[in-house]
mmCIF file of C-alpha atoms in Angstrom:
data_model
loop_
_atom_site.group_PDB
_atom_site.id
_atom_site.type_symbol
_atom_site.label_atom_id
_atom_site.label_comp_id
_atom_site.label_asym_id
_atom_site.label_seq_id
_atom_site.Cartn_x
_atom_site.Cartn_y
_atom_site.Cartn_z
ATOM 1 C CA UNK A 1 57.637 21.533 33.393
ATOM 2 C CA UNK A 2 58.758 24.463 35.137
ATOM 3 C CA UNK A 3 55.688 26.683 33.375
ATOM 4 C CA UNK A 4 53.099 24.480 35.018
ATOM 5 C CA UNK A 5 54.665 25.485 38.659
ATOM 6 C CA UNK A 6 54.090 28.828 38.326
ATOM 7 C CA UNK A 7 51.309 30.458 40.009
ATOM 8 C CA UNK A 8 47.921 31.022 37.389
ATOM 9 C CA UNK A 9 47.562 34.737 36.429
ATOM 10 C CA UNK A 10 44.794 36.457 38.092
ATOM 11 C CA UNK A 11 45.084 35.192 41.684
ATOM 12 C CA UNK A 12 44.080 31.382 40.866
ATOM 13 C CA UNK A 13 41.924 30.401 38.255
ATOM 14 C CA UNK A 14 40.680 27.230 40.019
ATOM 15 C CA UNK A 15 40.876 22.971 39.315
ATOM 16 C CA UNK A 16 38.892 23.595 36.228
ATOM 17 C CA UNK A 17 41.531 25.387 34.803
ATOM 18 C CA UNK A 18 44.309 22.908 35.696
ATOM 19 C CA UNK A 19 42.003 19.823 34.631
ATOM 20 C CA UNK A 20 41.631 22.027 31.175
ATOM 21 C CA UNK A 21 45.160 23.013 30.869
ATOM 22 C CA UNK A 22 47.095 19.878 30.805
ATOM 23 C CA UNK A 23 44.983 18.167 27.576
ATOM 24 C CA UNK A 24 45.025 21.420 25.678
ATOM 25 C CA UNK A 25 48.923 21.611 26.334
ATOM 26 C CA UNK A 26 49.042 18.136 25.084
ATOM 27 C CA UNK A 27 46.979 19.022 21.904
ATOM 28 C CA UNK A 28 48.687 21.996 21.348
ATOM 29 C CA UNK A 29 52.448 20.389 21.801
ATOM 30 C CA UNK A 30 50.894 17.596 19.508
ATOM 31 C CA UNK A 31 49.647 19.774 16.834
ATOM 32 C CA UNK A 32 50.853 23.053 16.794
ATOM 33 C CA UNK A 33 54.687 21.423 17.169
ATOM 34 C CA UNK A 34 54.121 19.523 14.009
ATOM 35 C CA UNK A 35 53.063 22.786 12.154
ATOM 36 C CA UNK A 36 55.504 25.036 13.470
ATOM 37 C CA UNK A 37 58.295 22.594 12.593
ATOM 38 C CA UNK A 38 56.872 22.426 8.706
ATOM 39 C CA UNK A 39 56.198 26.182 8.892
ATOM 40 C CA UNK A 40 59.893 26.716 9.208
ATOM 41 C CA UNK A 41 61.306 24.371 7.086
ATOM 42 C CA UNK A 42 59.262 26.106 4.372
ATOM 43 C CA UNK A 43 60.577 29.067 5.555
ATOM 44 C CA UNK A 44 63.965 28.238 5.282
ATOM 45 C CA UNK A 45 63.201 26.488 2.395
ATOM 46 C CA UNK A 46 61.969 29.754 0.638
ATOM 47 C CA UNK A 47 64.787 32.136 1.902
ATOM 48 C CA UNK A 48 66.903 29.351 0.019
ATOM 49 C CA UNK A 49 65.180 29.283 -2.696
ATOM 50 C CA UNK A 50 65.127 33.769 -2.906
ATOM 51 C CA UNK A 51 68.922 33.609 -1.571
ATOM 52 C CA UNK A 52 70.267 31.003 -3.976
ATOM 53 C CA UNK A 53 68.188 30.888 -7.179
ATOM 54 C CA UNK A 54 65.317 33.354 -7.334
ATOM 55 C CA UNK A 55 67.328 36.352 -6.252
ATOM 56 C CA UNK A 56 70.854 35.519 -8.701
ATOM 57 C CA UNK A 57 68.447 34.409 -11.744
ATOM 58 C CA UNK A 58 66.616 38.356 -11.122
ATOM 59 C CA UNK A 59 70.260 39.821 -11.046
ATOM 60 C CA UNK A 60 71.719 38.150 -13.364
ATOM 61 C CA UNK A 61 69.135 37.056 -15.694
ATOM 62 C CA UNK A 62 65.448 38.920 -15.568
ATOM 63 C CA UNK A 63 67.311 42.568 -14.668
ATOM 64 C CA UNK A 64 69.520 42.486 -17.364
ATOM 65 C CA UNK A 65 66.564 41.719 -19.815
ATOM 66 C CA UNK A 66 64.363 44.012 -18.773
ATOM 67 C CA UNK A 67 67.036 46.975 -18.871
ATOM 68 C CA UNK A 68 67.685 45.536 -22.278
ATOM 69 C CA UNK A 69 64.145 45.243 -23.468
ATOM 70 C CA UNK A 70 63.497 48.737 -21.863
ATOM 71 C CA UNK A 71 66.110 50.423 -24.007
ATOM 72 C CA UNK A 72 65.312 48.763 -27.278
ATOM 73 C CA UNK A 73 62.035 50.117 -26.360
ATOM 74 C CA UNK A 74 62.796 53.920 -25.751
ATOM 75 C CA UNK A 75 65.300 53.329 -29.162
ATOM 76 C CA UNK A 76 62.426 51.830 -31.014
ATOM 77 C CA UNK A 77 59.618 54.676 -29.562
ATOM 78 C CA UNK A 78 61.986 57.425 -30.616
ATOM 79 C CA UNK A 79 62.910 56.162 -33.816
ATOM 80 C CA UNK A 80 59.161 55.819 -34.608
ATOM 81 C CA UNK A 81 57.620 58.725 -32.872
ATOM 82 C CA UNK A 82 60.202 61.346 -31.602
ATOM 83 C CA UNK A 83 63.402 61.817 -34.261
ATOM 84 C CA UNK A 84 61.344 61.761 -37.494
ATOM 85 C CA UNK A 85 58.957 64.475 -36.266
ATOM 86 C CA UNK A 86 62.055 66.447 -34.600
ATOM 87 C CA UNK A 87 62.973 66.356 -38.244
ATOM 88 C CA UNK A 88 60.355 67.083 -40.049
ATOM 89 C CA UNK A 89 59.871 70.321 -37.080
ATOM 90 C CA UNK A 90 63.719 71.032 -37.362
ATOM 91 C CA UNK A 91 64.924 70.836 -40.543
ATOM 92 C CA UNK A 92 61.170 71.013 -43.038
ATOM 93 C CA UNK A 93 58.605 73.224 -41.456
ATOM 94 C CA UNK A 94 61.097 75.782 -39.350
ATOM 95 C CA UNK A 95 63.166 76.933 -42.436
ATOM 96 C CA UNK A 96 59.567 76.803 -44.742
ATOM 97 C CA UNK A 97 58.124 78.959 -42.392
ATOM 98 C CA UNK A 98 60.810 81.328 -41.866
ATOM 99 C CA UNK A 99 60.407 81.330 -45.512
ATOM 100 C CA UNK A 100 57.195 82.341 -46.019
ATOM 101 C CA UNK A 101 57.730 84.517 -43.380
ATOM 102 C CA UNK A 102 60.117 86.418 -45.159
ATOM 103 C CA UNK A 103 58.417 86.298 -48.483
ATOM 104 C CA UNK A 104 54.932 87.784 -46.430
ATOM 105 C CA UNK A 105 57.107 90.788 -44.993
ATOM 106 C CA UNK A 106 58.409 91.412 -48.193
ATOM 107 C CA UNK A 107 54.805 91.228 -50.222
ATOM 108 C CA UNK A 108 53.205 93.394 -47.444
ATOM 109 C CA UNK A 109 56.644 96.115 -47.266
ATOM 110 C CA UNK A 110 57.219 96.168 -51.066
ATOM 111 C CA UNK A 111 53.818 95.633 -52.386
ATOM 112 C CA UNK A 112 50.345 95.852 -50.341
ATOM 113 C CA UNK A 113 51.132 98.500 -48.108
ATOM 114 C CA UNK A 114 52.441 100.534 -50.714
ATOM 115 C CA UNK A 115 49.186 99.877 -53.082
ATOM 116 C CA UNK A 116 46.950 100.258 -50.168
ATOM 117 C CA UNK A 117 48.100 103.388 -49.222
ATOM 118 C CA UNK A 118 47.715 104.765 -52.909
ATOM 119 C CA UNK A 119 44.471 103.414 -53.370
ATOM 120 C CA UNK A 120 43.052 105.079 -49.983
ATOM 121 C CA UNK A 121 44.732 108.571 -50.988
ATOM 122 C CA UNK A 122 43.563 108.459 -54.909
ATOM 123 C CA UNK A 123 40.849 106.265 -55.543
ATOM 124 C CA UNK A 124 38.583 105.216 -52.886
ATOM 125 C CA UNK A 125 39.021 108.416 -50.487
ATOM 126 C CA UNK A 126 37.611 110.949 -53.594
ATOM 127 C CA UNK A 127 34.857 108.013 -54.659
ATOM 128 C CA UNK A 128 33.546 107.909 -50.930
ATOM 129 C CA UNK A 129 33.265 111.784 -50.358
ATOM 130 C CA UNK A 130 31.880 112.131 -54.293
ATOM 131 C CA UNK A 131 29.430 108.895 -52.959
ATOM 132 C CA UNK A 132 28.266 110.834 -50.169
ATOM 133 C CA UNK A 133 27.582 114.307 -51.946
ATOM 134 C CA UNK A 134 25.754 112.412 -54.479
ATOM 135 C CA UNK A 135 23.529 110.333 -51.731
ATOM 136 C CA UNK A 136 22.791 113.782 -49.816
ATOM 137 C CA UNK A 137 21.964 115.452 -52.604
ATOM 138 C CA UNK A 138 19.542 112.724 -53.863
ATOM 139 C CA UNK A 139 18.400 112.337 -50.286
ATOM 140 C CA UNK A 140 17.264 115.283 -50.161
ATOM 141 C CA UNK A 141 15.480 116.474 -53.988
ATOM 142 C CA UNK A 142 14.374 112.582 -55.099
ATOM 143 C CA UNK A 143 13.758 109.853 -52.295
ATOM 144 C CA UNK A 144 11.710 111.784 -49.555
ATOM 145 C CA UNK A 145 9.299 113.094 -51.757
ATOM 146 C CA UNK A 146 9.349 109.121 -53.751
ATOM 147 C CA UNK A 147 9.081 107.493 -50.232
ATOM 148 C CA UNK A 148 6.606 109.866 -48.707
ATOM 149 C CA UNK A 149 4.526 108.633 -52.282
ATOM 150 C CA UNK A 150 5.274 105.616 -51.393
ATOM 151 C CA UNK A 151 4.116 105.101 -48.046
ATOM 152 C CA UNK A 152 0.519 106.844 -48.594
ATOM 153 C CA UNK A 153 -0.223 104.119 -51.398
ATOM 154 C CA UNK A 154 0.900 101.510 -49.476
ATOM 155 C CA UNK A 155 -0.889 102.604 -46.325
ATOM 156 C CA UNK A 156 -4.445 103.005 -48.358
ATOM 157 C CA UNK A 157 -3.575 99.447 -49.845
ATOM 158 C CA UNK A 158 -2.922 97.880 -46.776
ATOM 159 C CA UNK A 159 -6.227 99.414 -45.528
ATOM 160 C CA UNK A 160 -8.463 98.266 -48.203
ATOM 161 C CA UNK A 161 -7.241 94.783 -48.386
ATOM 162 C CA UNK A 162 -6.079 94.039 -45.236
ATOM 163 C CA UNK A 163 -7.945 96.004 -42.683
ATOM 164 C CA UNK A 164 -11.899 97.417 -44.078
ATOM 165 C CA UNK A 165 -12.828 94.152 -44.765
ATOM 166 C CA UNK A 166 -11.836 92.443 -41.553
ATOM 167 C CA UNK A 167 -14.194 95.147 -40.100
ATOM 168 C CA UNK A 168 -17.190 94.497 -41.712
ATOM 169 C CA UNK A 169 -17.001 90.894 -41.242
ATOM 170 C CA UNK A 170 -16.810 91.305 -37.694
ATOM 171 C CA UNK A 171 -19.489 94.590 -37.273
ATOM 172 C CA UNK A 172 -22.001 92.666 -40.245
ATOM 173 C CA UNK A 173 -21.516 89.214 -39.231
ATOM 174 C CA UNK A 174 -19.687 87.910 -36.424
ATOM 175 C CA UNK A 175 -21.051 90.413 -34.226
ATOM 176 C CA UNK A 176 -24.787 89.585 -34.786
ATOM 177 C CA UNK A 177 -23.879 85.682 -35.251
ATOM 178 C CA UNK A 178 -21.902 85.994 -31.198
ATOM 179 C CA UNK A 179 -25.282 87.761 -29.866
ATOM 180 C CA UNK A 180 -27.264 85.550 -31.358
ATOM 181 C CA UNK A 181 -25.511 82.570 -29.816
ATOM 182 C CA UNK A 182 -25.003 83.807 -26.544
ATOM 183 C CA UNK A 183 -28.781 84.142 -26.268
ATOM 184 C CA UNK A 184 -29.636 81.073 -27.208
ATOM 185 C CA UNK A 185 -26.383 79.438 -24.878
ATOM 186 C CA UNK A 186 -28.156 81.369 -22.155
ATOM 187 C CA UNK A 187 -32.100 79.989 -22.817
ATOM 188 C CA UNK A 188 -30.170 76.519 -23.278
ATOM 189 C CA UNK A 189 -28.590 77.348 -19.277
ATOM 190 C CA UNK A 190 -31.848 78.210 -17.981
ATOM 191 C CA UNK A 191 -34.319 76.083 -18.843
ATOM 192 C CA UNK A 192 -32.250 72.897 -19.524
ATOM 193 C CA UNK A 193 -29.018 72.789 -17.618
ATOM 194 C CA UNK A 194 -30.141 74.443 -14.318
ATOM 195 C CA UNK A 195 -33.243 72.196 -14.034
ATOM 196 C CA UNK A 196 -31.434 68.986 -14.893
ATOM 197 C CA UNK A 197 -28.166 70.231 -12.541
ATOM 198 C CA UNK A 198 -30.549 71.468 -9.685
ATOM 199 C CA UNK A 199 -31.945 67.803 -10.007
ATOM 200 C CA UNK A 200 -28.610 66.130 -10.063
ATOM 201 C CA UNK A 201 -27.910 68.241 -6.851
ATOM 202 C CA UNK A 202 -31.067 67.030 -5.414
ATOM 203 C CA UNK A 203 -30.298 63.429 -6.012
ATOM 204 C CA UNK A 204 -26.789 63.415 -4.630
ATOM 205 C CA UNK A 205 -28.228 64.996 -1.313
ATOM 206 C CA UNK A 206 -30.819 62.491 -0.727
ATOM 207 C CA UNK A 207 -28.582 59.303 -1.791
ATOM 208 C CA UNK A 208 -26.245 60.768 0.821
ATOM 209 C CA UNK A 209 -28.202 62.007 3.786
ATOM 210 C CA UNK A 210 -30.825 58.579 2.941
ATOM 211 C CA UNK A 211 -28.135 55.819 2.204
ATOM 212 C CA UNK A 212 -24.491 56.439 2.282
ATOM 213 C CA UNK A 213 -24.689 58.149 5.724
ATOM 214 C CA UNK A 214 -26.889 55.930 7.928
ATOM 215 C CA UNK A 215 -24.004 53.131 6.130
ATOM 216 C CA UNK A 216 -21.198 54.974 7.241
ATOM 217 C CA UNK A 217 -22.481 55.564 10.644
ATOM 218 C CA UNK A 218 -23.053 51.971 10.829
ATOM 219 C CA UNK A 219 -19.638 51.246 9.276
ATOM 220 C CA UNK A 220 -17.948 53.625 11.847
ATOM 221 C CA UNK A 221 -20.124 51.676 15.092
ATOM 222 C CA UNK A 222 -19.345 48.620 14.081
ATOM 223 C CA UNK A 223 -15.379 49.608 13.699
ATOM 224 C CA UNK A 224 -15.654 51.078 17.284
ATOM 225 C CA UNK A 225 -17.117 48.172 18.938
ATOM 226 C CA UNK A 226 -15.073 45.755 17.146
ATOM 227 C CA UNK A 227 -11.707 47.900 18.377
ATOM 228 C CA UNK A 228 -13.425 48.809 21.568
ATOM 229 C CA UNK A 229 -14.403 45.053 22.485
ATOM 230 C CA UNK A 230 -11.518 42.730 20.211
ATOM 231 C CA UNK A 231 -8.915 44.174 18.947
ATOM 232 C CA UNK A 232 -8.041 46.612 22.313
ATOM 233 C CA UNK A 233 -8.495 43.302 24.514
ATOM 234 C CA UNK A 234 -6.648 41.092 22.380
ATOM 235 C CA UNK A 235 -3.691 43.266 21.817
ATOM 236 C CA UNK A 236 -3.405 44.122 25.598
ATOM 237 C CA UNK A 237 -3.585 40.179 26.526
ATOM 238 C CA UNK A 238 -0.897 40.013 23.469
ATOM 239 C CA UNK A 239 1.025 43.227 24.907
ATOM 240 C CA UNK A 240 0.766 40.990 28.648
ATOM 241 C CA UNK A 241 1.916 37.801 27.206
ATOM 242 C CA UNK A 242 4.998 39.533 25.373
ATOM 243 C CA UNK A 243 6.099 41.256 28.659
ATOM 244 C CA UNK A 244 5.437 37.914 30.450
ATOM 245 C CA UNK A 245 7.208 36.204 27.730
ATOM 246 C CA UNK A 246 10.635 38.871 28.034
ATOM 247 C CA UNK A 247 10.496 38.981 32.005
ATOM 248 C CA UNK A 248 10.154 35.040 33.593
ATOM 249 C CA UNK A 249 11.925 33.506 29.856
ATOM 250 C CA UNK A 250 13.959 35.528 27.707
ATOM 251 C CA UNK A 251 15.213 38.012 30.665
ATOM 252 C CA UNK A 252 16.289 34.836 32.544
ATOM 253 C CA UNK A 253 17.367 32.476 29.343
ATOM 254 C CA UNK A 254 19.992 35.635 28.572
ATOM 255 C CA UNK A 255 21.292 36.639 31.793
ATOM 256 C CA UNK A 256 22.362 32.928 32.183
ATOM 257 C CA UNK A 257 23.668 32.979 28.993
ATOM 258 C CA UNK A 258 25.677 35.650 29.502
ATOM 259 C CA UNK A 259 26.798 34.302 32.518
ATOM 260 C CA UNK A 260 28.297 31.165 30.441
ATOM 261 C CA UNK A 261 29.762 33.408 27.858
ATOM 262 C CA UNK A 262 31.609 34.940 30.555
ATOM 263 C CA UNK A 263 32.959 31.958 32.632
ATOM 264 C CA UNK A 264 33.790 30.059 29.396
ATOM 265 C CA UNK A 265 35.534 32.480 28.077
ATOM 266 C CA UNK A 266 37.067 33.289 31.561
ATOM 267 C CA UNK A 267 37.589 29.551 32.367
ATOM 268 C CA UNK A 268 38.246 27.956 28.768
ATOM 269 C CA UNK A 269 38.446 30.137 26.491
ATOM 270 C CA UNK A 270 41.262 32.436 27.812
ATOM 271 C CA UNK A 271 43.220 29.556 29.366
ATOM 272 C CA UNK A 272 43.064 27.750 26.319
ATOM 273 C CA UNK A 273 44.209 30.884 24.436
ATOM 274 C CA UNK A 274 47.477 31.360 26.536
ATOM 275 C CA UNK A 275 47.943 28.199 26.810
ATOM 276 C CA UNK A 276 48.472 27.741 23.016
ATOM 277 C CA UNK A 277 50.411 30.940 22.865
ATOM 278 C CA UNK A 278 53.272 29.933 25.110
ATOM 279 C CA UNK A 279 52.741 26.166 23.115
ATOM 280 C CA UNK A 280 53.734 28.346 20.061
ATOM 281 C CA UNK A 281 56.452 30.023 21.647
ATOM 282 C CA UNK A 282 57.518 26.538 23.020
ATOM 283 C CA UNK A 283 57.164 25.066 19.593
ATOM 284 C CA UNK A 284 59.486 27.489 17.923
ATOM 285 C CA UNK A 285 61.849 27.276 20.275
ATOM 286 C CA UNK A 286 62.266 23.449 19.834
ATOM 287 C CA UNK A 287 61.855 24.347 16.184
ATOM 288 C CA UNK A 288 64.930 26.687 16.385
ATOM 289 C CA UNK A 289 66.746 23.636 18.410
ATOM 290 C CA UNK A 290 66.123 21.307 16.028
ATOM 291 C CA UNK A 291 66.921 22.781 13.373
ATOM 292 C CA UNK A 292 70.356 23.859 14.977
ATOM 293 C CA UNK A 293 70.400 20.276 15.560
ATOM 294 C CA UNK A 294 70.058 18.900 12.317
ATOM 295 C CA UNK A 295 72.581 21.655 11.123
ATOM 296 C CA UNK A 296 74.862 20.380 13.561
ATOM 297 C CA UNK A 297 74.204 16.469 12.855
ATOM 298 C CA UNK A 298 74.474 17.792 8.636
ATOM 299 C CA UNK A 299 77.842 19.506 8.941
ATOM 300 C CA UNK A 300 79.470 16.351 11.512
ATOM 301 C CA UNK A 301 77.747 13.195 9.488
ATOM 302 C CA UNK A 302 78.160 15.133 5.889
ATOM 303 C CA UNK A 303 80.212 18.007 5.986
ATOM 304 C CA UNK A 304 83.634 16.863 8.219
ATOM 305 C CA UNK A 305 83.567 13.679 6.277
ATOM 306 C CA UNK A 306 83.190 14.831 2.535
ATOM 307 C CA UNK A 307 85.961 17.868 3.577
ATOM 308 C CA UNK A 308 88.298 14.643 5.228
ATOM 309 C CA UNK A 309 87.814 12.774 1.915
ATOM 310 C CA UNK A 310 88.080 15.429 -0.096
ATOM 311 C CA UNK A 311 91.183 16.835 1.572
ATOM 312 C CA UNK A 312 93.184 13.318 2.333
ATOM 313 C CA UNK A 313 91.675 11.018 -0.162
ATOM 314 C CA UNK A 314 90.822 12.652 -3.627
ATOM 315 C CA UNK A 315 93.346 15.340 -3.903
ATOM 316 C CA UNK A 316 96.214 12.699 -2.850
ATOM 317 C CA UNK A 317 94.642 9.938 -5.677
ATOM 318 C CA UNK A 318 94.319 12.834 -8.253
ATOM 319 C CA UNK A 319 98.027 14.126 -7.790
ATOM 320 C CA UNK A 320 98.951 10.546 -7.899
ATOM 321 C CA UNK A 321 96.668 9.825 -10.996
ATOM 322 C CA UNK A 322 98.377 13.368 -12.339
ATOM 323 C CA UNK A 323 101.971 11.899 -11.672
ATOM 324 C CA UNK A 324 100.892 8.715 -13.574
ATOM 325 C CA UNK A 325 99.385 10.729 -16.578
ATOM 326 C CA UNK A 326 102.603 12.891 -17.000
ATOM 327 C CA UNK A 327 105.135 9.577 -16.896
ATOM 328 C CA UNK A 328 103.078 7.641 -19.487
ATOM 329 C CA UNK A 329 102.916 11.053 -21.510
ATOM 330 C CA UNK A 330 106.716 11.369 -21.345
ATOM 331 C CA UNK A 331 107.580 7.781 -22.137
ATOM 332 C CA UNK A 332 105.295 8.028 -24.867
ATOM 333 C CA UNK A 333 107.098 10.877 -26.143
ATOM 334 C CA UNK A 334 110.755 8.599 -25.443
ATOM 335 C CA UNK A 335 109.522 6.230 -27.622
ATOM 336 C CA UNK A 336 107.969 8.607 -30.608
ATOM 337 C CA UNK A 337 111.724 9.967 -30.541
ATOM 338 C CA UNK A 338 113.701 6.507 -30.694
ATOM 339 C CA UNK A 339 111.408 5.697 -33.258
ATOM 340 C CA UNK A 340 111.815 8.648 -35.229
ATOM 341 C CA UNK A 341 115.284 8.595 -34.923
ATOM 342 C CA UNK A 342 115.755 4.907 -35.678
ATOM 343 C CA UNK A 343 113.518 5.246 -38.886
ATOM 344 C CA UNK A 344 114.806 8.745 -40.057
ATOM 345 C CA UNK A 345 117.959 9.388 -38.306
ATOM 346 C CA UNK A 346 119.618 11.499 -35.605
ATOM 347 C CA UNK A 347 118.396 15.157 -36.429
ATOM 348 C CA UNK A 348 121.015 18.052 -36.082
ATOM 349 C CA UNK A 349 121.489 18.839 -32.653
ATOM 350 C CA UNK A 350 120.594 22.844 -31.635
ATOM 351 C CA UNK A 351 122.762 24.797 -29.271
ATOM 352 C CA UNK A 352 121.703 24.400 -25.240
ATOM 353 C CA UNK A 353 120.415 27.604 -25.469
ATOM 354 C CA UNK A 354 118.227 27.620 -28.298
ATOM 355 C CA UNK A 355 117.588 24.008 -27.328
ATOM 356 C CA UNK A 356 116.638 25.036 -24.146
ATOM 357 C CA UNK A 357 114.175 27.975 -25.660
ATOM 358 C CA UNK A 358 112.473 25.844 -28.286
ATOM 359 C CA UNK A 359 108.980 26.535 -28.215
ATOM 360 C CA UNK A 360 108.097 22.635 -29.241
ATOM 361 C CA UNK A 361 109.282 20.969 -26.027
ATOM 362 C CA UNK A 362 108.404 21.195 -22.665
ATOM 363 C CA UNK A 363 111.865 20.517 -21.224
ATOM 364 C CA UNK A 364 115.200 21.334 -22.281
ATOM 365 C CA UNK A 365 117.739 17.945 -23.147
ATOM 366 C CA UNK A 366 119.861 18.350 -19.733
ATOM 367 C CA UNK A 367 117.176 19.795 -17.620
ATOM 368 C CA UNK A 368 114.834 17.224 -15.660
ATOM 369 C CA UNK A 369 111.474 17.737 -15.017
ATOM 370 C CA UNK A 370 110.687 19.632 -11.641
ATOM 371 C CA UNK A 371 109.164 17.824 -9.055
ATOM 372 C CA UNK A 372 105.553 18.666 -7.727
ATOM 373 C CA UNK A 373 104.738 19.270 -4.587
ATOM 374 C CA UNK A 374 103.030 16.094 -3.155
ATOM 375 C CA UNK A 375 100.727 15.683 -0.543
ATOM 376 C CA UNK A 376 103.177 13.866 1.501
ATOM 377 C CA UNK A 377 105.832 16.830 1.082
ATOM 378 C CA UNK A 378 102.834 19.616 1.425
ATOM 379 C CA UNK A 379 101.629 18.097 4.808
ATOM 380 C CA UNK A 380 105.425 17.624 6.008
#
């Protein structure tokens, strides 16, 4: 192929590229061919199927229905939810409302302001300023002296019952009961709580500075050593053998990995890669030419032919079958007449000129039929 003699991208890609390419064009032509061809047959297929049948059935079919479901919808939501309450708004609560509009302005022009007014000018105004002399007046002669009264007895009541005999409880006997307490709280605090704390204190000293210490030193030795003289050497060899470990094994092992990423993807990988792209492209293109083809082979095996019959075979037979059908039909219609006339007689005979307008007959009595145009005259 002419592909294969060009030069390889990137300055020459080596034999191991060419020993690759040629199997991997042969898999790819082998497979990807195959799936390309079905991929657009099913593509055609489909834009059929939208062109022919999905997209006429939406049209003509599903639109129409679901403009027609839409607006017995809307009809059925307004008469439901909108028009009745319109109604009600329009033609119920607007003109009861203006209504009792009305009939408030009127009760408050011609009735409540009117009695309002005359009640503030002649009733309540004089019964508030008599009110007020009257409560100044009594103010004055009657309830200061009757609250000043008032307030001494409740004062020496509220002392004697609420306030002398809290005061001798607490000078006569809470007082003495505290001081006595506290004395005895503070005897109790020296001779029994300070001897028994002091010897608490003691105790606590001596278990520490006897026992817990000299433990804890030893606890705190024995951690040192064991960190000074295993742990520190063990983690260092461990610390050693990890380094060791990164620099003469993993170090190496991923370096030449990387390595092989690189040259297979730069020697298999991407060869492979454009290899099956221009396989793809070459795939649809035969896919394109073979369809064309089988277009081509479909409209000479099927479509020429069918047309050629159509055109020279079946419309000649069906003129000829619809020359046939219109003799019998007239000789048929001959013989009804003879008949008729034989049995019943010669019926009067019309004028040409109604006889030639009567609705009954095809064909007037002197006039032939016309001839059709054959296919013999038609082609001539």
């Amino acid at each position: 192929m002419e592909t294969d003699k060009r030069p390889p991208a990137g300055g020459g890609d080596g034999c191991l590229v060419g020993v690759i390419r040629v199997p991997v064009k042969i898999v790819a032509v082998l497979v990807v061919l195959p799936v390309r061809v079905v991929w657009e047959l099913l593509v055609a297929g489909g834009r059929a199927a939208h062109r022919h049948v999905l997209g006429p059935l939406y049209v003509h079919v599903v639109e129409p229905l679901l403009r027609a479901l839409g607006w017995l919808l809307a009809t059925l939501f307004k008469l439901v939810f909108v028009w009745p309450w319109v109604g009600l708004w329009r033609y119920v609560l607007i003109p009861v409302g203006e209504g009792l509009a009305w009939l408030g302005r009127g009760l408050y022009d011609q009735v409540l302001a009117p009695a309002g007014r005359f009640l503030g000018a002649y009733v309540l105004r004089p019964l508030g300023e008599a009110l007020a002399w009257l409560g100044r007046g009594g103010m004055r002669y009657l309830l200061a002296p009757l609250a000043q009264g008032v307030g001494w007895i409740v004062w020496a009541l509220g002392m004697t019952l609420f306030v002398w005999p809290w005061v001798g409880l607490w000078r006569y006997v809470l007082a003495p009961v505290g001081r006595g307490i506290a004395w005895l709280a503070a005897v109790f605090h020296r001779y029994v709580l300070q001897p028994v704390w002091l010897g608490f204190l003691w105790l606590v000293v001596a278990v520490y500075r006897y026992l817990l210490r000299p433990v804890g030193l030893g606890f705190v030795w024995s951690a040192v050593a064991v960190y000074r003289y295993v742990l520190r050497p063990v983690g260092l060899g461990f610390v050693w053998l990890a380094v060791a470990v990164y620099r003469y094994v993993l170090r190496p092992v991923g370096v030449g990995l990387g390595w092989l990423a690189v040259a297979l993807y730069r020697y298999v990988l991407a060869p492979a890669g454009r290899v099956l792209v221009w396989a793809w492209h070459v795939a649809g293109l035969i896919t394109a030419a073979l369809w064309r083809g089988l277009k081509w082979v479909g409209r000479v095996l099927i479509g020429w032919p069918a047309s050629w019959v159509y055109r020279h075979v079946l419309t000649p037979a069906g003129h000829a079958v619809r020359e046939v059908w219109r003799t019998g039909r007239a000789a048929v219609r001959e013989a009804r007449a003879s008949v008729r006339r034989a049995l019943f007689g010669t019926p009067p005979v019309e004028p040409a000129r109604s006889r030639a307008r009567t609705l009954g007959s095809t064909t007037a009595a002197d006039a032939a039929p016309a001839d059709e145009i054959s296919l013999p005259r038609r082609q001539g």
